Short mmCIF file of C-alpha atoms in Angstrom, two decimals:
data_model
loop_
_atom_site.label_atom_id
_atom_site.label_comp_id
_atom_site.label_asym_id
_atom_site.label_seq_id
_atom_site.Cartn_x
_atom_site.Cartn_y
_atom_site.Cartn_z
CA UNK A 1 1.19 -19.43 -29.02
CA UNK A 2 0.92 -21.37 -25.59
CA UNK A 3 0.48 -20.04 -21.88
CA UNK A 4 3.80 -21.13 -21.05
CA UNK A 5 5.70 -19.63 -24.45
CA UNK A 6 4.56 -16.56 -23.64
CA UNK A 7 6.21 -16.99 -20.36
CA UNK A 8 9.68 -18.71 -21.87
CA UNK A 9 10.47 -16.40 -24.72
CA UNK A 10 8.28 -12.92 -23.75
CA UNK A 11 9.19 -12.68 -19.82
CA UNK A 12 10.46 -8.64 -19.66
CA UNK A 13 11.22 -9.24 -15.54
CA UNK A 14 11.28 -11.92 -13.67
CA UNK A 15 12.21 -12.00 -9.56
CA UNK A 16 12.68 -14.39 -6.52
CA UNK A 17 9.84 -13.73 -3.69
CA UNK A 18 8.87 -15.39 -0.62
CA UNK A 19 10.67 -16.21 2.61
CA UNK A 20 14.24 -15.42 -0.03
CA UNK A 21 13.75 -11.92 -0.62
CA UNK A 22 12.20 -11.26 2.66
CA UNK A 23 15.72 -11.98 4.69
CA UNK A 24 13.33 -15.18 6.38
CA UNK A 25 14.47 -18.22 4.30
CA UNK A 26 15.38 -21.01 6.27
CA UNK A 27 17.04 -24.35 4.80
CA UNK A 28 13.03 -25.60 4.00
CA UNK A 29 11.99 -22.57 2.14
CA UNK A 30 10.89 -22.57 -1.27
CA UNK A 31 11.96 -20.53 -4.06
CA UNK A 32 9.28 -18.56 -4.90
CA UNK A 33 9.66 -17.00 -8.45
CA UNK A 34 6.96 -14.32 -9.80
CA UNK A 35 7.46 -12.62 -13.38
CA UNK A 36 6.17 -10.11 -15.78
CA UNK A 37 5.55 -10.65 -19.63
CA UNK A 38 5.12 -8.77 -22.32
CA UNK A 39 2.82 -10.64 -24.92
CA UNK A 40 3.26 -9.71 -28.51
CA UNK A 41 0.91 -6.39 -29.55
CA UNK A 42 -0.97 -8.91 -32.54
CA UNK A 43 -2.20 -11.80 -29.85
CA UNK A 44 -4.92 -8.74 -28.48
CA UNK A 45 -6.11 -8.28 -32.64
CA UNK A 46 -8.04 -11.33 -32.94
CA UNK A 47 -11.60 -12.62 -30.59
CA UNK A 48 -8.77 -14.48 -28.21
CA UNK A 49 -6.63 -12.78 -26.20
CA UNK A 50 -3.34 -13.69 -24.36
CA UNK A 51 -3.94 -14.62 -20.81
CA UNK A 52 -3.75 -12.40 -18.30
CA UNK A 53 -1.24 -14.39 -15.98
CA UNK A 54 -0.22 -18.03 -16.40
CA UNK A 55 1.70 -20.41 -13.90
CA UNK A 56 4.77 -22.72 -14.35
CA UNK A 57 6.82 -23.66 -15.84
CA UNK A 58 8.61 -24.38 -12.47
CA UNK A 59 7.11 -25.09 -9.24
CA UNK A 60 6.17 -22.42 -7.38
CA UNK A 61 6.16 -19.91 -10.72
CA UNK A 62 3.73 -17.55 -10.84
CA UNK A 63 3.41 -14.39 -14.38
CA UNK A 64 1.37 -11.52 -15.32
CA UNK A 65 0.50 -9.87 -18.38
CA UNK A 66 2.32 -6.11 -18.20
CA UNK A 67 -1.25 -4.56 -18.43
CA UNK A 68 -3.04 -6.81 -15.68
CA UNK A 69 0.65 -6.37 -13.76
CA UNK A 70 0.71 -2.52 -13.96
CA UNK A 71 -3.42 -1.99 -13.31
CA UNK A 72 -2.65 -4.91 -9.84
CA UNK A 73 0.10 -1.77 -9.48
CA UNK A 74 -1.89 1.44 -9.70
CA UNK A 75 -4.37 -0.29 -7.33
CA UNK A 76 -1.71 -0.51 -4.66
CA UNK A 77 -1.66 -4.59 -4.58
CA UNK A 78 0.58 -5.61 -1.71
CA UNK A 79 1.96 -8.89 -3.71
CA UNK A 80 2.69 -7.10 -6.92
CA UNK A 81 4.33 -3.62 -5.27
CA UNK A 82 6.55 -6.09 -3.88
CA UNK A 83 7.65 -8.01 -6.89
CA UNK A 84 8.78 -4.77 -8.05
CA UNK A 85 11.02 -4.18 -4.99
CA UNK A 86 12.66 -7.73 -4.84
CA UNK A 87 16.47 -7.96 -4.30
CA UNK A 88 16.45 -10.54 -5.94
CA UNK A 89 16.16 -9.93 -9.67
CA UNK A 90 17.13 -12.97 -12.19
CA UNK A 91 15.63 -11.61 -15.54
CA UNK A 92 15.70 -7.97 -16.46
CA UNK A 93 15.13 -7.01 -20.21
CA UNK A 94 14.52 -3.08 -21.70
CA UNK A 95 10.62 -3.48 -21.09
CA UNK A 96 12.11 -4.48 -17.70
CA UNK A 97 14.63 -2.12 -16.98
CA UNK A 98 11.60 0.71 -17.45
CA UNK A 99 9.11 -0.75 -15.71
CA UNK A 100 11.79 -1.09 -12.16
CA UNK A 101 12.53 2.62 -13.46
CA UNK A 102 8.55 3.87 -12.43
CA UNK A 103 8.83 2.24 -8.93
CA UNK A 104 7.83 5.17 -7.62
CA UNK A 105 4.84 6.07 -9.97
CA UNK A 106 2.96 2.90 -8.48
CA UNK A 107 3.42 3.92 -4.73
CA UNK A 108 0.46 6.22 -3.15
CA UNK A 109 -1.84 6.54 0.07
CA UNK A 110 -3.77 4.03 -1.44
CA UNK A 111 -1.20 1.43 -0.57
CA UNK A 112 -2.48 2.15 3.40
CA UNK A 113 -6.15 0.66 2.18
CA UNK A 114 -4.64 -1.98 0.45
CA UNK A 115 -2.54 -3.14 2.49
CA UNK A 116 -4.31 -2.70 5.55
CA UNK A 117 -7.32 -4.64 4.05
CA UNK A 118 -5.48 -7.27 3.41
CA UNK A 119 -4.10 -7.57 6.58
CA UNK A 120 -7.32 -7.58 8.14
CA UNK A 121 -8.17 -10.22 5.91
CA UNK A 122 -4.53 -12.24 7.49
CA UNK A 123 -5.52 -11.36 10.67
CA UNK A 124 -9.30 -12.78 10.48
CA UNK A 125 -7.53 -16.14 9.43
CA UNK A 126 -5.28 -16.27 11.81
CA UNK A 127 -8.19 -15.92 14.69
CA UNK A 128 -10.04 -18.47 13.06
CA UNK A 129 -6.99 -20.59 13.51
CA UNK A 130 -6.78 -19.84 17.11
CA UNK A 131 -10.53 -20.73 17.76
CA UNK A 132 -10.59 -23.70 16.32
CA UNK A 133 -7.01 -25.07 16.79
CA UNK A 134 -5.60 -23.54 19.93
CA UNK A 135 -2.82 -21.48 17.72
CA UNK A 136 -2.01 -19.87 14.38
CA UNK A 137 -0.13 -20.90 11.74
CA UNK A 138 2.88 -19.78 13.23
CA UNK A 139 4.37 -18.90 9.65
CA UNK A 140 1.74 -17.01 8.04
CA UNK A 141 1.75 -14.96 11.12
CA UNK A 142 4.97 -14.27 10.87
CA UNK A 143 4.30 -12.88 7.19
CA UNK A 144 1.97 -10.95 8.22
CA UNK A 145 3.72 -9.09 10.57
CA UNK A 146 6.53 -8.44 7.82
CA UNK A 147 3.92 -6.87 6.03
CA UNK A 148 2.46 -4.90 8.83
CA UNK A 149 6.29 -3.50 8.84
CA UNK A 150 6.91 -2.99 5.29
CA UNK A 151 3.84 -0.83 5.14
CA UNK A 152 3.85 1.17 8.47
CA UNK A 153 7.71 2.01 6.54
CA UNK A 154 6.60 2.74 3.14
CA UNK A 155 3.76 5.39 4.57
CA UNK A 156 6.32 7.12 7.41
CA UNK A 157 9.25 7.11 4.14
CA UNK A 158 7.85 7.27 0.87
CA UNK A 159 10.03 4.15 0.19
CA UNK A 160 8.65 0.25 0.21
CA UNK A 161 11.61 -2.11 1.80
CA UNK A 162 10.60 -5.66 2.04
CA UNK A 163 13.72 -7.10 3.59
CA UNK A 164 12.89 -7.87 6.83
CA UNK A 165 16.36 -6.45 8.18
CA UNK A 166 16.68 -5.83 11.62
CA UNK A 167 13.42 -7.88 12.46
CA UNK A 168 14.21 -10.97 11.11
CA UNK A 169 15.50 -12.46 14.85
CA UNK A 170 12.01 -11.97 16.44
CA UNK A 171 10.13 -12.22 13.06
CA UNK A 172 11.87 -15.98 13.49
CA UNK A 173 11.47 -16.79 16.60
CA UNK A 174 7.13 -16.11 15.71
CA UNK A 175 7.68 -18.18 13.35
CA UNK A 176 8.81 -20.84 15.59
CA UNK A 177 6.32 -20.62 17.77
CA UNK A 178 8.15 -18.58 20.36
CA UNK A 179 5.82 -16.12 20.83
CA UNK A 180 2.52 -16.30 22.19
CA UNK A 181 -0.61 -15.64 20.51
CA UNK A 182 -1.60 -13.02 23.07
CA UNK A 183 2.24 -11.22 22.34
CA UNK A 184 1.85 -11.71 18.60
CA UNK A 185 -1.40 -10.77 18.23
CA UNK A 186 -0.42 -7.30 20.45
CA UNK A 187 2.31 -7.02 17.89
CA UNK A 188 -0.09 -6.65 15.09
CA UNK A 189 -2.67 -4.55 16.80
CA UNK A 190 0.45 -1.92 17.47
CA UNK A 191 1.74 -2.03 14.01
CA UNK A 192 -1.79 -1.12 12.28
CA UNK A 193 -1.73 2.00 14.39
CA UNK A 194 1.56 2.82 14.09
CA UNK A 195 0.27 2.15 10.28
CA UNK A 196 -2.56 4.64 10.44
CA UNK A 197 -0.78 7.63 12.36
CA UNK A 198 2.03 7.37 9.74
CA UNK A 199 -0.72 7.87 6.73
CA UNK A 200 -1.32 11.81 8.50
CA UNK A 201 2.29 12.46 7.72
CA UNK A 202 3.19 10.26 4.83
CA UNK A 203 5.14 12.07 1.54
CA UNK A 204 3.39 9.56 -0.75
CA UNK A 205 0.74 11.15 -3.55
CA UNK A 206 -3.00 10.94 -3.08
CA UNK A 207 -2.82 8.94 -5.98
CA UNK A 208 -0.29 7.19 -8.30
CA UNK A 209 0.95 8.72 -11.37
CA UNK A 210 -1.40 6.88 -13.88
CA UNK A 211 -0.29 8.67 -16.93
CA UNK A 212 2.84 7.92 -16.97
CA UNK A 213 2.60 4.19 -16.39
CA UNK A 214 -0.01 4.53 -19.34
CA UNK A 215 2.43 6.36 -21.28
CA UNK A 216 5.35 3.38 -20.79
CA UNK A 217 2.63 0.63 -21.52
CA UNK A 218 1.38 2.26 -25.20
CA UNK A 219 5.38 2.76 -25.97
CA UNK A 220 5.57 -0.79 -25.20
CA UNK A 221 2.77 -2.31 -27.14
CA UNK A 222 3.73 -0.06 -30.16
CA UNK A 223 7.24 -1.36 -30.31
CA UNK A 224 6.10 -5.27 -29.95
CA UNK A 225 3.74 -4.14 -32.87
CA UNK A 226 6.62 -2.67 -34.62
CA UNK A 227 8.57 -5.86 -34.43
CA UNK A 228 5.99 -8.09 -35.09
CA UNK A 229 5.49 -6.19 -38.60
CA UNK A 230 9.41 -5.98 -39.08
CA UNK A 231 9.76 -9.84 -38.83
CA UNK A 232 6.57 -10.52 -41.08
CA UNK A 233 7.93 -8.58 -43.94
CA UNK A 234 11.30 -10.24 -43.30
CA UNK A 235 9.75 -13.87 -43.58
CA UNK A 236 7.64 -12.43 -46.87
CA UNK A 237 10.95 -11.09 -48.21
CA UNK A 238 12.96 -14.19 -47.80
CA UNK A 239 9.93 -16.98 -48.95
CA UNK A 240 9.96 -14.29 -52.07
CA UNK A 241 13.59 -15.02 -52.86
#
């Protein structure tokens, strides 16, 4: 079975991201698709195993494995906690439907590390941009303050919202250049300790609830095992007749 088959006919979720499902899209932005799929339980039996993420088929098309997708999860990754929080939902089967269902077993304090390492990570970028080109990239700024956001929200509510909602005016207008460095960059400093008082108080776990993701992904295997055998004795039955 091919990268992309896996992908076509195994795809349990599947979501718009990007500029879309962050309330920024203007009439240039991409559509940004990322998607989850369930590979069949006898690909892992043999030496070769199903990839753990494959790109395509469209442009701009990007798929994990449900393991590698829920263990990105449990570690608080800022890309995948969002995929699961998308508005913007164009494929949702039963394996699907569950996985949206434990949301909330994914989020924990650890998503203030995770995000705010990545951030710094952003940020460091964006100064190199300013040192050697006299500005940022206006638009990748603008992400990462919409980050910066989601997460100072997610730690003060318990609840990750990545519609940029009320922001999306001056979230714009950085984006255009609007802004000055000095302003933006003031922005971000604010929002990371905004970020880090809101972790004394947050209502999220110490930790997500690992067993119970690991419960869903064993139920999930076993039934893709389950129908794998079903269909094998149906072909042996039928070539028998």
């Amino acid at each position: 079975m091919d990268d992309l088959t896996l992908v076509r006919d195994h795809t349990v979720y599947r979501c718009v991201m990007g500029s879309r499902a962050f309330g920024l899209a203007t009439e240039t932005s991409d559509t940004d698709r990322r998607g989850v799929y369930l590979a069949p339980t006898p690909l892992f039996w043999g030496f070769a195993k199903p990839p753990t993420h494959v790109e395509g088929p469209r442009d701009e098309e990007f798929s994990w494995e449900l393991e590698r997708f829920c263990e990105l999860a449990l570690r608080a990754n800022p890309n995948i906690l969002e995929c699961l929080h998308s508005p913007l939902v164009e494929h949702v089967g039963p394996v699907g439907a569950e996985l949206l269902s434990l949301r909330a077993a994914f989020l924990s304090r650890r998503a203030h590390t995770s995000f705010s390492r990545y951030a710094a990570s952003q940020h460091g970028k964006l100064l190199a941009d300013v040192r050697v080109h006299g500005a940022p990239r206006w638009k990748h700024a603008m992400h990462l303050l919409r980050l910066l956001l989601s997460c100072r929200d997610l730690l003060r509510t318990g609840t990750l919202t990545i519609d940029a909602g009320p922001y999306r005016d001056r979230l714009l207008a950085v984006r255009r250049g609007e802004l000055t460095w000095d302003e933006v960059d003031a922005w971000m400093t604010g929002l990371q300790e905004e970020t880090d008082k809101a972790l004394a108080g947050t209502p999220l776990p110490e930790d997500p609830d690992r067993a119970r993701v690991e419960d869903f992904l064993v139920r999930a295997r076993r039934a893709s095992a389950a129908s794998a055998a079903s269909a094998a004795s149906a072909a042996s039955a039928a070539s028998a007749a």
